[in-house]
């Protein structure tokens, strides 16, 4: 893992929904991905945005979209997000009947595939599936709402995944999502995460781009100079 390979992904869940295009552009040049939380009021108790919003927003920013589907039966919708131009489409292990088949469908549609684990889901049963995925999203809260408190115990799953990657068994990006902020991102990076979703910490700040840069600097510092490029 190198500092230059760290991904910071602001979550538009914390943005002003009446100005989504402006809010996306506000982090261009600072962020790596734009995290889009899709919730269906079934898999999680909240309802957010869906495919038409992603299709419209895709035209408004150059940032790659990291779509996080918190929906039942992701097979019904996931590929359409890939076809809408998402860079990465992540669905939940708890909701998918055949995660590997869906990962293949996403790759065939031209996107990367991510597997998400909610708060109460262990990582070990999914390690064998991860070679089929590009991204492992580990929730650091219970999925469903922004602005919740980070749960440090969940970083155990990040450490397990990172150990398997370091041992050469696995190549996957390890993304953390939920409560990631100035006071928690260093612990995430030290545990082995290399992609960081941040909603409130970015869009709750006066200057969202500066907030992204600060988060990145903190994460880089936490992984240490030995991991710096060059
Ligand atoms: C919650 C979402 C998160 C959310 C994070 O279920 O998956 O992406 O936007 O928001 P913060 O950073 O405010 O915890
Ligand atoms: Zn998310």
CSV table of C-alpha atoms and ligand atoms in Angstrom, one decimal, residues 11 13 35 37 39 68 70 139 141 143-148 177-180 197-200, ligand 1:
chain,number,residue,atom,x,y,z
A,11,UNK,CA,-20.4,10.7,0.4
A,13,UNK,CA,-25.5,11.6,1.4
A,35,UNK,CA,-19.6,7.9,-3.0
A,37,UNK,CA,-25.4,5.8,-1.2
A,39,UNK,CA,-31.0,3.0,0.0
A,68,UNK,CA,-23.0,1.7,-2.6
A,70,UNK,CA,-27.9,-0.7,0.3
A,139,UNK,CA,-19.1,-0.7,7.4
A,141,UNK,CA,-21.3,1.9,11.6
A,143,UNK,CA,-25.6,0.9,7.4
A,144,UNK,CA,-28.6,3.2,6.9
A,145,UNK,CA,-27.8,6.7,8.0
A,146,UNK,CA,-25.0,9.3,7.8
A,147,UNK,CA,-23.7,11.1,10.8
A,148,UNK,CA,-23.4,8.1,13.1
A,177,UNK,CA,-17.6,3.6,5.5
A,178,UNK,CA,-19.3,5.3,8.4
A,179,UNK,CA,-18.1,7.9,10.9
A,180,UNK,CA,-14.8,8.4,9.1
A,197,UNK,CA,-15.8,7.2,2.6
A,198,UNK,CA,-16.6,10.4,4.5
A,199,UNK,CA,-20.0,12.2,4.4
A,200,UNK,CA,-20.4,14.5,7.3
B,1,LIG,C1,-24.4,5.0,5.6
B,1,LIG,C2,-23.6,5.3,4.3
B,1,LIG,C3,-22.4,6.1,4.5
B,1,LIG,C4,-22.7,7.5,5.0
B,1,LIG,C5,-21.5,7.9,5.8
B,1,LIG,O1,-25.1,3.8,5.5
B,1,LIG,O2,-23.2,4.1,3.7
B,1,LIG,O3,-21.8,6.2,3.2
B,1,LIG,O4,-22.9,8.4,4.0
B,1,LIG,O5,-21.8,9.1,6.4
B,1,LIG,P1,-20.9,9.7,7.6
B,1,LIG,O6,-19.5,9.9,7.0
B,1,LIG,O7,-21.5,10.9,7.9
B,1,LIG,O8,-20.8,8.6,8.6
